[in-house]
Amino acid sequence: MTKNFLLLIILSLALFFSFPLKAEKKSEKTKKETVPIIITSEQAIWDNKKEITTLTEKVVVIRGADHFLANKMEIWGNFNDLKKIIGYEDIKILNQEEQVNLTGSYFEYDKEKDYALVTGNPVLISEKDKLEITSQKMEKYFKDYLFIAIGKVKVKKEDTRATGEKLHFFEKEKKAILTGSPQLFQEKNTFSGEKIVFYLNEDKVEVYGKVKSTVYLEEKTKK
């Protein structure tokens, strides 16, 4: 269970990092090795005065194995000085190589705040690992190496499930904290408390506050 949490978060952060690109001066050699960004849509409006590019209908952004789809996208600033990216309706961010996709109805990346947000009941799926996480909102604070899922959080992996109201993942510490009446279900067994902590490097789980567990032991059949 804990290893799957780690894989899930790492892949989701990789997807977030794929599109908000920092513009830096590069050598000619580096430029040749840069993966191109391909953008298509039914309509594009460039407002140089406001420094806003608006793409509408069937918007697709491709960079290597990463794809970003939306019904509408606004790019604030320019590729030399990117300020903000906003995606509206039918958001889908996917990585074909890792078979991971994230869906929602609103996406925002703010470069100044170094912050990414997905709302509209986002769903993050790792097909390769048969893993799914859902919530009402997902956030990423890049400077703090912090990922947060908020509101009716559900994590599912085969016969194991976890639920709560808020999930914090601390990337540097490789630690995930589930709060808000958290519960852990594995087959028929259940564990609950006020806080469940997953230590990913140690493959360890701790439950704090009003801990309750229901465990079904298999009875050995007498011969």
PDB file of C-alpha atoms in Angstrom:
ATOM      1  CA  MET A   1       0.000   0.000   0.000  1.00  0.00           C
ATOM      2  CA  THR A   2       2.712   2.501   0.983  1.00  0.00           C
ATOM      3  CA  LYS A   3       4.879   1.765  -2.043  1.00  0.00           C
ATOM      4  CA  ASN A   4       1.918   2.466  -4.280  1.00  0.00           C
ATOM      5  CA  PHE A   5       1.353   5.820  -2.578  1.00  0.00           C
ATOM      6  CA  LEU A   6       4.962   6.712  -3.389  1.00  0.00           C
ATOM      7  CA  LEU A   7       4.673   5.694  -7.027  1.00  0.00           C
ATOM      8  CA  LEU A   8       1.406   7.563  -7.409  1.00  0.00           C
ATOM      9  CA  ILE A   9       2.709  10.832  -6.057  1.00  0.00           C
ATOM     10  CA  ILE A  10       6.008  10.731  -7.951  1.00  0.00           C
ATOM     11  CA  LEU A  11       4.218  10.152 -11.240  1.00  0.00           C
ATOM     12  CA  SER A  12       1.643  12.838 -10.570  1.00  0.00           C
ATOM     13  CA  LEU A  13       4.337  15.376  -9.787  1.00  0.00           C
ATOM     14  CA  ALA A  14       6.180  14.402 -12.958  1.00  0.00           C
ATOM     15  CA  LEU A  15       3.056  15.261 -14.914  1.00  0.00           C
ATOM     16  CA  PHE A  16       2.719  18.621 -13.163  1.00  0.00           C
ATOM     17  CA  PHE A  17       6.341  19.441 -13.990  1.00  0.00           C
ATOM     18  CA  SER A  18       5.952  18.592 -17.673  1.00  0.00           C
ATOM     19  CA  PHE A  19       4.112  21.736 -18.764  1.00  0.00           C
ATOM     20  CA  PRO A  20       5.097  24.709 -16.574  1.00  0.00           C
ATOM     21  CA  LEU A  21       8.525  25.178 -18.137  1.00  0.00           C
ATOM     22  CA  LYS A  22      11.098  27.611 -16.858  1.00  0.00           C
ATOM     23  CA  ALA A  23      12.530  29.664 -19.699  1.00  0.00           C
ATOM     24  CA  GLU A  24      16.296  29.833 -19.554  1.00  0.00           C
ATOM     25  CA  LYS A  25      19.010  30.737 -22.015  1.00  0.00           C
ATOM     26  CA  LYS A  26      20.550  27.563 -23.350  1.00  0.00           C
ATOM     27  CA  SER A  27      23.563  26.675 -25.429  1.00  0.00           C
ATOM     28  CA  GLU A  28      23.154  25.614 -29.036  1.00  0.00           C
ATOM     29  CA  LYS A  29      23.853  22.026 -28.035  1.00  0.00           C
ATOM     30  CA  THR A  30      21.131  22.112 -25.370  1.00  0.00           C
ATOM     31  CA  LYS A  31      18.649  23.665 -27.781  1.00  0.00           C
ATOM     32  CA  LYS A  32      19.093  20.807 -30.228  1.00  0.00           C
ATOM     33  CA  GLU A  33      18.347  18.285 -27.470  1.00  0.00           C
ATOM     34  CA  THR A  34      15.243  20.127 -26.234  1.00  0.00           C
ATOM     35  CA  VAL A  35      11.981  18.233 -26.735  1.00  0.00           C
ATOM     36  CA  PRO A  36       9.625  20.393 -28.850  1.00  0.00           C
ATOM     37  CA  ILE A  37       6.189  21.430 -27.598  1.00  0.00           C
ATOM     38  CA  ILE A  38       3.377  20.846 -30.114  1.00  0.00           C
ATOM     39  CA  ILE A  39       0.143  22.821 -29.584  1.00  0.00           C
ATOM     40  CA  THR A  40      -3.066  22.377 -31.600  1.00  0.00           C
ATOM     41  CA  SER A  41      -6.582  23.842 -31.246  1.00  0.00           C
ATOM     42  CA  GLU A  42      -9.557  24.964 -33.324  1.00  0.00           C
ATOM     43  CA  GLN A  43      -8.903  28.634 -32.574  1.00  0.00           C
ATOM     44  CA  ALA A  44      -6.050  30.730 -31.177  1.00  0.00           C
ATOM     45  CA  ILE A  45      -6.068  34.386 -30.145  1.00  0.00           C
ATOM     46  CA  TRP A  46      -2.842  36.237 -29.332  1.00  0.00           C
ATOM     47  CA  ASP A  47      -3.352  39.445 -27.345  1.00  0.00           C
ATOM     48  CA  ASN A  48       0.119  40.983 -27.274  1.00  0.00           C
ATOM     49  CA  LYS A  49      -1.024  44.001 -25.252  1.00  0.00           C
ATOM     50  CA  LYS A  50      -2.419  41.886 -22.418  1.00  0.00           C
ATOM     51  CA  GLU A  51       0.168  39.157 -23.025  1.00  0.00           C
ATOM     52  CA  ILE A  52      -2.493  36.453 -23.052  1.00  0.00           C
ATOM     53  CA  THR A  53      -2.781  33.625 -25.566  1.00  0.00           C
ATOM     54  CA  THR A  54      -6.206  31.950 -25.647  1.00  0.00           C
ATOM     55  CA  LEU A  55      -6.686  28.546 -27.260  1.00  0.00           C
ATOM     56  CA  THR A  56     -10.203  27.149 -27.649  1.00  0.00           C
ATOM     57  CA  GLU A  57     -11.832  23.852 -28.656  1.00  0.00           C
ATOM     58  CA  LYS A  58      -9.922  20.584 -28.779  1.00  0.00           C
ATOM     59  CA  VAL A  59      -6.783  22.056 -27.249  1.00  0.00           C
ATOM     60  CA  VAL A  60      -3.899  19.583 -27.220  1.00  0.00           C
ATOM     61  CA  VAL A  61      -0.385  20.245 -25.909  1.00  0.00           C
ATOM     62  CA  ILE A  62       2.200  17.515 -26.511  1.00  0.00           C
ATOM     63  CA  ARG A  63       5.724  17.348 -25.155  1.00  0.00           C
ATOM     64  CA  GLY A  64       7.338  13.970 -25.622  1.00  0.00           C
ATOM     65  CA  ALA A  65       5.204  11.363 -23.849  1.00  0.00           C
ATOM     66  CA  ASP A  66       3.255  14.040 -21.952  1.00  0.00           C
ATOM     67  CA  HIS A  67      -0.131  15.183 -23.276  1.00  0.00           C
ATOM     68  CA  PHE A  68      -2.317  18.018 -21.948  1.00  0.00           C
ATOM     69  CA  LEU A  69      -5.885  18.269 -23.272  1.00  0.00           C
ATOM     70  CA  ALA A  70      -8.538  20.895 -22.491  1.00  0.00           C
ATOM     71  CA  ASN A  71     -11.545  22.602 -24.039  1.00  0.00           C
ATOM     72  CA  LYS A  72      -9.934  26.000 -23.429  1.00  0.00           C
ATOM     73  CA  MET A  73      -6.505  27.166 -22.358  1.00  0.00           C
ATOM     74  CA  GLU A  74      -5.074  30.548 -21.416  1.00  0.00           C
ATOM     75  CA  ILE A  75      -1.330  31.196 -21.397  1.00  0.00           C
ATOM     76  CA  TRP A  76      -0.376  34.374 -19.525  1.00  0.00           C
ATOM     77  CA  GLY A  77       2.940  35.910 -20.497  1.00  0.00           C
ATOM     78  CA  ASN A  78       4.989  34.168 -23.171  1.00  0.00           C
ATOM     79  CA  PHE A  79       7.324  31.208 -23.443  1.00  0.00           C
ATOM     80  CA  ASN A  80      10.273  33.462 -22.563  1.00  0.00           C
ATOM     81  CA  ASP A  81       8.458  34.832 -19.510  1.00  0.00           C
ATOM     82  CA  LEU A  82       5.650  32.450 -18.584  1.00  0.00           C
ATOM     83  CA  LYS A  83       3.402  33.725 -15.769  1.00  0.00           C
ATOM     84  CA  LYS A  84       0.381  31.464 -15.630  1.00  0.00           C
ATOM     85  CA  ILE A  85      -1.371  28.598 -17.453  1.00  0.00           C
ATOM     86  CA  ILE A  86      -5.106  27.976 -17.010  1.00  0.00           C
ATOM     87  CA  GLY A  87      -7.057  25.075 -18.504  1.00  0.00           C
ATOM     88  CA  TYR A  88     -10.867  24.886 -18.577  1.00  0.00           C
ATOM     89  CA  GLU A  89     -13.252  21.945 -19.010  1.00  0.00           C
ATOM     90  CA  ASP A  90     -12.429  18.353 -19.862  1.00  0.00           C
ATOM     91  CA  ILE A  91      -8.906  18.586 -18.488  1.00  0.00           C
ATOM     92  CA  LYS A  92      -6.754  15.540 -19.148  1.00  0.00           C
ATOM     93  CA  ILE A  93      -3.052  15.274 -18.401  1.00  0.00           C
ATOM     94  CA  LEU A  94      -1.422  11.984 -19.285  1.00  0.00           C
ATOM     95  CA  ASN A  95       1.928  10.303 -19.671  1.00  0.00           C
ATOM     96  CA  GLN A  96       1.785   7.503 -22.224  1.00  0.00           C
ATOM     97  CA  GLU A  97       5.031   5.859 -21.167  1.00  0.00           C
ATOM     98  CA  GLU A  98       4.054   5.542 -17.506  1.00  0.00           C
ATOM     99  CA  GLN A  99       0.351   4.952 -18.308  1.00  0.00           C
ATOM    100  CA  VAL A 100      -0.685   7.642 -15.833  1.00  0.00           C
ATOM    101  CA  ASN A 101      -3.496  10.126 -16.426  1.00  0.00           C
ATOM    102  CA  LEU A 102      -5.063  12.956 -14.448  1.00  0.00           C
ATOM    103  CA  THR A 103      -8.506  14.372 -15.238  1.00  0.00           C
ATOM    104  CA  GLY A 104     -10.519  17.311 -13.906  1.00  0.00           C
ATOM    105  CA  SER A 105     -12.475  20.374 -15.022  1.00  0.00           C
ATOM    106  CA  TYR A 106     -10.012  23.154 -14.106  1.00  0.00           C
ATOM    107  CA  PHE A 107      -6.215  23.383 -14.098  1.00  0.00           C
ATOM    108  CA  GLU A 108      -4.021  26.289 -13.053  1.00  0.00           C
ATOM    109  CA  TYR A 109      -0.278  26.787 -12.770  1.00  0.00           C
ATOM    110  CA  ASP A 110       1.064  30.024 -11.267  1.00  0.00           C
ATOM    111  CA  LYS A 111       4.778  30.456 -11.890  1.00  0.00           C
ATOM    112  CA  GLU A 112       5.268  33.282  -9.370  1.00  0.00           C
ATOM    113  CA  LYS A 113       3.666  31.236  -6.590  1.00  0.00           C
ATOM    114  CA  ASP A 114       5.192  28.029  -7.995  1.00  0.00           C
ATOM    115  CA  TYR A 115       1.829  26.382  -7.437  1.00  0.00           C
ATOM    116  CA  ALA A 116      -0.399  24.024  -9.430  1.00  0.00           C
ATOM    117  CA  LEU A 117      -4.094  23.287  -8.887  1.00  0.00           C
ATOM    118  CA  VAL A 118      -6.626  20.845 -10.344  1.00  0.00           C
ATOM    119  CA  THR A 119     -10.319  20.994  -9.365  1.00  0.00           C
ATOM    120  CA  GLY A 120     -13.598  19.529 -10.546  1.00  0.00           C
ATOM    121  CA  ASN A 121     -13.337  16.162  -8.771  1.00  0.00           C
ATOM    122  CA  PRO A 122      -9.921  15.263 -10.204  1.00  0.00           C
ATOM    123  CA  VAL A 123      -9.056  11.616 -10.745  1.00  0.00           C
ATOM    124  CA  LEU A 124      -5.489  10.354 -10.930  1.00  0.00           C
ATOM    125  CA  ILE A 125      -5.004   6.853 -12.358  1.00  0.00           C
ATOM    126  CA  SER A 126      -1.949   4.653 -12.787  1.00  0.00           C
ATOM    127  CA  GLU A 127      -3.079   1.903 -15.144  1.00  0.00           C
ATOM    128  CA  LYS A 128       0.220   0.066 -14.874  1.00  0.00           C
ATOM    129  CA  ASP A 129      -0.168  -0.290 -11.104  1.00  0.00           C
ATOM    130  CA  LYS A 130      -3.977  -0.511 -11.022  1.00  0.00           C
ATOM    131  CA  LEU A 131      -4.035   2.482  -8.704  1.00  0.00           C
ATOM    132  CA  GLU A 132      -6.600   5.293  -8.474  1.00  0.00           C
ATOM    133  CA  ILE A 133      -6.908   8.427  -6.339  1.00  0.00           C
ATOM    134  CA  THR A 134      -9.870  10.817  -6.334  1.00  0.00           C
ATOM    135  CA  SER A 135     -10.670  14.031  -4.444  1.00  0.00           C
ATOM    136  CA  GLN A 136     -12.413  17.365  -4.929  1.00  0.00           C
ATOM    137  CA  LYS A 137      -9.162  19.278  -5.342  1.00  0.00           C
ATOM    138  CA  MET A 138      -5.454  18.529  -5.857  1.00  0.00           C
ATOM    139  CA  GLU A 139      -2.650  21.003  -5.183  1.00  0.00           C
ATOM    140  CA  LYS A 140       1.120  21.043  -5.645  1.00  0.00           C
ATOM    141  CA  TYR A 141       3.436  23.487  -3.840  1.00  0.00           C
ATOM    142  CA  PHE A 142       6.689  23.070  -5.728  1.00  0.00           C
ATOM    143  CA  LYS A 143       8.987  25.080  -3.422  1.00  0.00           C
ATOM    144  CA  ASP A 144       7.762  23.151  -0.394  1.00  0.00           C
ATOM    145  CA  TYR A 145       7.802  19.786  -2.208  1.00  0.00           C
ATOM    146  CA  LEU A 146       4.240  19.311  -1.002  1.00  0.00           C
ATOM    147  CA  PHE A 147       1.291  17.597  -2.728  1.00  0.00           C
ATOM    148  CA  ILE A 148      -2.222  17.883  -1.241  1.00  0.00           C
ATOM    149  CA  ALA A 149      -5.495  16.162  -2.143  1.00  0.00           C
ATOM    150  CA  ILE A 150      -8.560  17.721  -0.488  1.00  0.00           C
ATOM    151  CA  GLY A 151     -12.206  16.678  -0.105  1.00  0.00           C
ATOM    152  CA  LYS A 152     -13.586  13.142  -0.116  1.00  0.00           C
ATOM    153  CA  VAL A 153     -10.179  11.626  -0.775  1.00  0.00           C
ATOM    154  CA  LYS A 154     -10.234   8.018  -1.956  1.00  0.00           C
ATOM    155  CA  VAL A 155      -7.284   5.819  -2.822  1.00  0.00           C
ATOM    156  CA  LYS A 156      -7.823   2.392  -4.340  1.00  0.00           C
ATOM    157  CA  LYS A 157      -5.333  -0.358  -5.142  1.00  0.00           C
ATOM    158  CA  GLU A 158      -6.782  -3.777  -5.963  1.00  0.00           C
ATOM    159  CA  ASP A 159      -8.262  -5.058  -2.656  1.00  0.00           C
ATOM    160  CA  THR A 160      -6.873  -2.167  -0.565  1.00  0.00           C
ATOM    161  CA  ARG A 161      -8.646   1.185  -0.091  1.00  0.00           C
ATOM    162  CA  ALA A 162      -8.062   4.321   1.976  1.00  0.00           C
ATOM    163  CA  THR A 163     -10.448   7.231   2.542  1.00  0.00           C
ATOM    164  CA  GLY A 164     -10.283  10.600   4.293  1.00  0.00           C
ATOM    165  CA  GLU A 165     -10.812  14.325   3.810  1.00  0.00           C
ATOM    166  CA  LYS A 166      -7.232  15.426   3.230  1.00  0.00           C
ATOM    167  CA  LEU A 167      -4.015  13.797   2.050  1.00  0.00           C
ATOM    168  CA  HIS A 168      -0.632  15.521   2.463  1.00  0.00           C
ATOM    169  CA  PHE A 169       2.430  14.092   0.761  1.00  0.00           C
ATOM    170  CA  PHE A 170       5.827  15.451   1.814  1.00  0.00           C
ATOM    171  CA  GLU A 171       8.136  14.594  -1.052  1.00  0.00           C
ATOM    172  CA  LYS A 172      11.483  15.068   0.723  1.00  0.00           C
ATOM    173  CA  GLU A 173      10.461  13.038   3.766  1.00  0.00           C
ATOM    174  CA  LYS A 174       8.621  10.486   1.608  1.00  0.00           C
ATOM    175  CA  LYS A 175       5.754  10.683   4.084  1.00  0.00           C
ATOM    176  CA  ALA A 176       1.990  10.758   3.452  1.00  0.00           C
ATOM    177  CA  ILE A 177      -0.556  11.858   6.071  1.00  0.00           C
ATOM    178  CA  LEU A 178      -4.274  11.103   5.712  1.00  0.00           C
ATOM    179  CA  THR A 179      -6.666  13.034   7.987  1.00  0.00           C
ATOM    180  CA  GLY A 180     -10.389  13.781   8.281  1.00  0.00           C
ATOM    181  CA  SER A 181     -11.875  10.537   9.644  1.00  0.00           C
ATOM    182  CA  PRO A 182      -9.320   8.429   7.747  1.00  0.00           C
ATOM    183  CA  GLN A 183      -9.973   4.757   7.200  1.00  0.00           C
ATOM    184  CA  LEU A 184      -7.903   1.955   5.720  1.00  0.00           C
ATOM    185  CA  PHE A 185      -9.603  -1.109   4.254  1.00  0.00           C
ATOM    186  CA  GLN A 186      -7.847  -4.306   3.236  1.00  0.00           C
ATOM    187  CA  GLU A 187     -10.132  -7.128   2.200  1.00  0.00           C
ATOM    188  CA  LYS A 188     -12.449  -7.492   5.233  1.00  0.00           C
ATOM    189  CA  ASN A 189     -10.066  -5.792   7.681  1.00  0.00           C
ATOM    190  CA  THR A 190     -10.544  -2.111   8.620  1.00  0.00           C
ATOM    191  CA  PHE A 191      -8.390   0.424  10.482  1.00  0.00           C
ATOM    192  CA  SER A 192      -9.420   3.944  11.494  1.00  0.00           C
ATOM    193  CA  GLY A 193      -8.300   6.842  13.678  1.00  0.00           C
ATOM    194  CA  GLU A 194      -7.819  10.606  13.612  1.00  0.00           C
ATOM    195  CA  LYS A 195      -4.649  10.404  11.524  1.00  0.00           C
ATOM    196  CA  ILE A 196      -2.961   7.733   9.409  1.00  0.00           C
ATOM    197  CA  VAL A 197       0.717   8.217   8.515  1.00  0.00           C
ATOM    198  CA  PHE A 198       2.482   6.318   5.725  1.00  0.00           C
ATOM    199  CA  TYR A 199       6.303   6.192   5.849  1.00  0.00           C
ATOM    200  CA  LEU A 200       7.141   5.257   2.298  1.00  0.00           C
ATOM    201  CA  ASN A 201      10.842   4.498   2.608  1.00  0.00           C
ATOM    202  CA  GLU A 202      10.256   2.310   5.651  1.00  0.00           C
ATOM    203  CA  ASP A 203       7.126   0.557   4.375  1.00  0.00           C
ATOM    204  CA  LYS A 204       5.465   1.458   7.691  1.00  0.00           C
ATOM    205  CA  VAL A 205       1.990   2.714   8.655  1.00  0.00           C
ATOM    206  CA  GLU A 206       0.985   4.430  11.912  1.00  0.00           C
ATOM    207  CA  VAL A 207      -2.543   5.219  13.122  1.00  0.00           C
ATOM    208  CA  TYR A 208      -3.129   7.929  15.766  1.00  0.00           C
ATOM    209  CA  GLY A 209      -6.108   9.054  17.866  1.00  0.00           C
ATOM    210  CA  LYS A 210      -9.119   6.930  18.771  1.00  0.00           C
ATOM    211  CA  VAL A 211      -7.663   3.969  16.921  1.00  0.00           C
ATOM    212  CA  LYS A 212     -10.113   1.258  15.962  1.00  0.00           C
ATOM    213  CA  SER A 213      -9.437  -1.894  13.995  1.00  0.00           C
ATOM    214  CA  THR A 214     -11.521  -4.822  12.892  1.00  0.00           C
ATOM    215  CA  VAL A 215      -9.504  -7.846  11.813  1.00  0.00           C
ATOM    216  CA  TYR A 216     -10.808 -11.154  10.529  1.00  0.00           C
ATOM    217  CA  LEU A 217      -8.511 -14.074  11.295  1.00  0.00           C
ATOM    218  CA  GLU A 218      -8.582 -17.130   9.094  1.00  0.00           C
ATOM    219  CA  GLU A 219      -9.501 -20.248  10.984  1.00  0.00           C
ATOM    220  CA  LYS A 220      -7.453 -23.329  10.240  1.00  0.00           C
ATOM    221  CA  THR A 221      -9.519 -26.220   9.026  1.00  0.00           C
ATOM    222  CA  LYS A 222      -9.235 -29.255  11.296  1.00  0.00           C
ATOM    223  CA  LYS A 223      -8.236 -32.464   9.532  1.00  0.00           C
TER     224      LYS A 223
END
